[in-house]
mmCIF file of N, CA and C in Angstrom:
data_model
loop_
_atom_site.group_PDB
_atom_site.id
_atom_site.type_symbol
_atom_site.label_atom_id
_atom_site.label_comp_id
_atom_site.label_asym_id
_atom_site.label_seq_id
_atom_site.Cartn_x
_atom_site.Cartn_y
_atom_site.Cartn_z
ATOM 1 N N UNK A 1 72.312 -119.310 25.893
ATOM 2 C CA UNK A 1 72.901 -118.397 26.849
ATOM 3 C C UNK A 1 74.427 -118.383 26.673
ATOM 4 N N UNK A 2 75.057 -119.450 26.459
ATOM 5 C CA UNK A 2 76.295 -119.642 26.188
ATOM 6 C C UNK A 2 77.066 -118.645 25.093
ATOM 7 N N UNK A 3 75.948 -118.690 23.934
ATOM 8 C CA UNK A 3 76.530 -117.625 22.737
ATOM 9 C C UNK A 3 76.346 -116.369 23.050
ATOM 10 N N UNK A 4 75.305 -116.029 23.975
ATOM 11 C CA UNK A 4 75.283 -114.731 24.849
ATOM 12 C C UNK A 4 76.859 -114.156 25.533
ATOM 13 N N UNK A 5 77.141 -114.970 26.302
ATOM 14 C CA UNK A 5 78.218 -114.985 26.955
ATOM 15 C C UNK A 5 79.248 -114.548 26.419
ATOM 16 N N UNK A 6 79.439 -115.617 25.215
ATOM 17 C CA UNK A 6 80.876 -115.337 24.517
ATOM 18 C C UNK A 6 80.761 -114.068 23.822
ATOM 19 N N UNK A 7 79.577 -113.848 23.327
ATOM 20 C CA UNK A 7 79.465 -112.620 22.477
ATOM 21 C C UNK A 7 79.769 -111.140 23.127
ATOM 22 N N UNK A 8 79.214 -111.315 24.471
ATOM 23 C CA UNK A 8 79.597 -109.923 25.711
ATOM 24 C C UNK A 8 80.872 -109.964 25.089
ATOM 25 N N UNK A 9 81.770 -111.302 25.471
ATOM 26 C CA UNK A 9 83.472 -111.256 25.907
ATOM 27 C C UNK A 9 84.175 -110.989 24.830
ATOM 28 N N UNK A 10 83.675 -111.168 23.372
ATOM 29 C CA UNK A 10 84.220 -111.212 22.373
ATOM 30 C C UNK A 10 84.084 -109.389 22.088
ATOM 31 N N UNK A 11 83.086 -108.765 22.523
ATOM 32 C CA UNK A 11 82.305 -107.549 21.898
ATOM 33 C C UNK A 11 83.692 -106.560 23.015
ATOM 34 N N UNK A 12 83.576 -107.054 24.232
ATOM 35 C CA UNK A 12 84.860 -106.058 24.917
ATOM 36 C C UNK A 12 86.000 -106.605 24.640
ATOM 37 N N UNK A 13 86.361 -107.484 24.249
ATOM 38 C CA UNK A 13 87.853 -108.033 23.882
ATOM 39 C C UNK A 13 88.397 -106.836 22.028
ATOM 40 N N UNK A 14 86.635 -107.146 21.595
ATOM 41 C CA UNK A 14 87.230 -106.316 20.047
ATOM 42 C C UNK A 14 87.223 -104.686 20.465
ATOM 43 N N UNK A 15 86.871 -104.162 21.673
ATOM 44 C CA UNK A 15 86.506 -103.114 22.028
ATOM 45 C C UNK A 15 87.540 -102.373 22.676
ATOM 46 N N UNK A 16 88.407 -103.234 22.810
ATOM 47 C CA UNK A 16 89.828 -102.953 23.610
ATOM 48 C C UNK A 16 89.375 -102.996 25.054
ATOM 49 N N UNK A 17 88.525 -103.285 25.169
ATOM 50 C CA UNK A 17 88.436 -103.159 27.355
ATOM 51 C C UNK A 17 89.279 -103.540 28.059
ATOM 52 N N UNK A 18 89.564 -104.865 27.155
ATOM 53 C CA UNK A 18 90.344 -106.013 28.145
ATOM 54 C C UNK A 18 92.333 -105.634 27.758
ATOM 55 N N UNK A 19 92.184 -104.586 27.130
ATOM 56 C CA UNK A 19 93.856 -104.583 26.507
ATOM 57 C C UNK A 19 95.094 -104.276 27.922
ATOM 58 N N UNK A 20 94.368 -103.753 28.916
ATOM 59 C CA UNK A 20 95.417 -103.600 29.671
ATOM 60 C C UNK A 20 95.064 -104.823 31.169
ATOM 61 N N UNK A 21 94.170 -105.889 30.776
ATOM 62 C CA UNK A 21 94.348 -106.609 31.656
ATOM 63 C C UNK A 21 94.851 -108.261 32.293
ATOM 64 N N UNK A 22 96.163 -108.210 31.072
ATOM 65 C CA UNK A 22 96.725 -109.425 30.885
ATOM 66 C C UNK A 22 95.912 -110.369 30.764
ATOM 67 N N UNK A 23 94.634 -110.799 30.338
ATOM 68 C CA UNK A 23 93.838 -111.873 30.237
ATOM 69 C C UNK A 23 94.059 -112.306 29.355
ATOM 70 N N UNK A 24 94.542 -113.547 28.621
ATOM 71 C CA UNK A 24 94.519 -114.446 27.320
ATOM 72 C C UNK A 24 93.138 -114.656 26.849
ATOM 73 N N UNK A 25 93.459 -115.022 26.116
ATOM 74 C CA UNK A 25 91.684 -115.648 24.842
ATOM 75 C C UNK A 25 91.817 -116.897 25.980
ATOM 76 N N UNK A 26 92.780 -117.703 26.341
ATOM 77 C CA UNK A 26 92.204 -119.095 27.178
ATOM 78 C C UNK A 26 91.392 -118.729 28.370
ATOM 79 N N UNK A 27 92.245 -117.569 28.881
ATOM 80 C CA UNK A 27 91.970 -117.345 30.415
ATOM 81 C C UNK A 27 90.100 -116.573 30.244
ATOM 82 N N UNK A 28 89.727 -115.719 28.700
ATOM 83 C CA UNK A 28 88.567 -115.479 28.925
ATOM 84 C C UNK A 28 87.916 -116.423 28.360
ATOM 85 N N UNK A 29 88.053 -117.415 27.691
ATOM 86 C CA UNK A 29 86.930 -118.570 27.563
ATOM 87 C C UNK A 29 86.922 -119.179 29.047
ATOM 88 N N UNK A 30 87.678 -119.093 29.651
ATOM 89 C CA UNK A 30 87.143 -119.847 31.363
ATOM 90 C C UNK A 30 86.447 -119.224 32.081
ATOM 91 N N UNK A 31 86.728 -117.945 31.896
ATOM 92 C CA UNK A 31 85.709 -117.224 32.646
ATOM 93 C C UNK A 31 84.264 -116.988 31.662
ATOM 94 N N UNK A 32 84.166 -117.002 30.738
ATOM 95 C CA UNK A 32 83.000 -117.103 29.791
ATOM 96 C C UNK A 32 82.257 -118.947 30.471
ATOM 97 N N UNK A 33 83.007 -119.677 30.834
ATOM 98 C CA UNK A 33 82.442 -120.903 30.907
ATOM 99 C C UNK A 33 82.127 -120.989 32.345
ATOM 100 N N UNK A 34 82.632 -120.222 33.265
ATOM 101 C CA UNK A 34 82.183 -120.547 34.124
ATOM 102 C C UNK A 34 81.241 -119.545 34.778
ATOM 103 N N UNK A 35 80.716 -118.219 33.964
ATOM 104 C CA UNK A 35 79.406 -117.455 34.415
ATOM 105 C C UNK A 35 78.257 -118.765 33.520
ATOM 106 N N UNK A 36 78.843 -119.269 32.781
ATOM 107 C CA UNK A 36 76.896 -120.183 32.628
ATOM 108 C C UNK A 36 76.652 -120.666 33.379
ATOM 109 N N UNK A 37 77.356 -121.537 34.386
ATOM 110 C CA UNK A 37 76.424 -122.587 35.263
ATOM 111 C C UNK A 37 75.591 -121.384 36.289
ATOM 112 N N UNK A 38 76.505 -120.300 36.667
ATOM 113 C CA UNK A 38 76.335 -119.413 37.350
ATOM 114 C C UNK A 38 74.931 -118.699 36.906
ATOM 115 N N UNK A 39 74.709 -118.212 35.703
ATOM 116 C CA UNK A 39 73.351 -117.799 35.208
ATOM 117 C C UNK A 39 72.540 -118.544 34.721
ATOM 118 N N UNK A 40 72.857 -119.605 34.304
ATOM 119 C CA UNK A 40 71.985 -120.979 34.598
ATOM 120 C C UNK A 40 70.951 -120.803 35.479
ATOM 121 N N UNK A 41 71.645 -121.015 36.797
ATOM 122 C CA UNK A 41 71.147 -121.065 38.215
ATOM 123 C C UNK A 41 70.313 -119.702 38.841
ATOM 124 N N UNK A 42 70.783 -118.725 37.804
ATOM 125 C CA UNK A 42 69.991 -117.564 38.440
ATOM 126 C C UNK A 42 68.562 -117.434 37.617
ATOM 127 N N UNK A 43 68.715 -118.220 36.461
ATOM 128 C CA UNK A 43 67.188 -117.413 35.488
ATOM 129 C C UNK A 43 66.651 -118.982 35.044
ATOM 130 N N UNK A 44 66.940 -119.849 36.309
ATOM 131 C CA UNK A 44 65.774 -121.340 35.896
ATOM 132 C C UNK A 44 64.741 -120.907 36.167
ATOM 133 N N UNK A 45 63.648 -121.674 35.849
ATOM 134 C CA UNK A 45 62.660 -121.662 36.137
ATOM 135 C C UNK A 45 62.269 -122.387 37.565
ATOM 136 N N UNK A 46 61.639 -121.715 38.443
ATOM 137 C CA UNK A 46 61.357 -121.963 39.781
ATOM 138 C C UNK A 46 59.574 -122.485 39.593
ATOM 139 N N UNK A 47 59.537 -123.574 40.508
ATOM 140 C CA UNK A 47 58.387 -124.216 41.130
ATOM 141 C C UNK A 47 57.533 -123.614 41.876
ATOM 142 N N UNK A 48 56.483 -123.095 41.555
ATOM 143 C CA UNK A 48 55.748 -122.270 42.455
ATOM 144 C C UNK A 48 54.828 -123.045 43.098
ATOM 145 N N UNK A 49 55.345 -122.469 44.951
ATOM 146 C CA UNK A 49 54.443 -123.025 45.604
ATOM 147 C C UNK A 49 53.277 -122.774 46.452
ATOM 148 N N UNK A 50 52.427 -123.572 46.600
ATOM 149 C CA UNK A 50 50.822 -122.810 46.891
ATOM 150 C C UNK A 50 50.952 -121.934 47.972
#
């Protein structure tokens, strides 16, 4: 999921999306690192109960 991630950020960064929004390459690897725990948590697998 992680290479998912970066690949979105990398695909609009080469796309120019991000050109007018002062974000650094540091500032979008943090935000690339911090949607995983976030989608982590949304697409675990849940315990089904009777």
């Amino acid at each position: 999921m992680k290479s998912l991630i970066n690949e979105i950020i990398e695909e609009r960064f080469r796309d120019g999306q991000l050109n007018n929004s002062q974000l650094t390459l540091v500032d979008l690897k943090k935000i690339g690192e911090s949607f995983l725990p976030i989608l982590v948590g949304m697409y675990h697998l849940r315990v089904e109960y009777p």
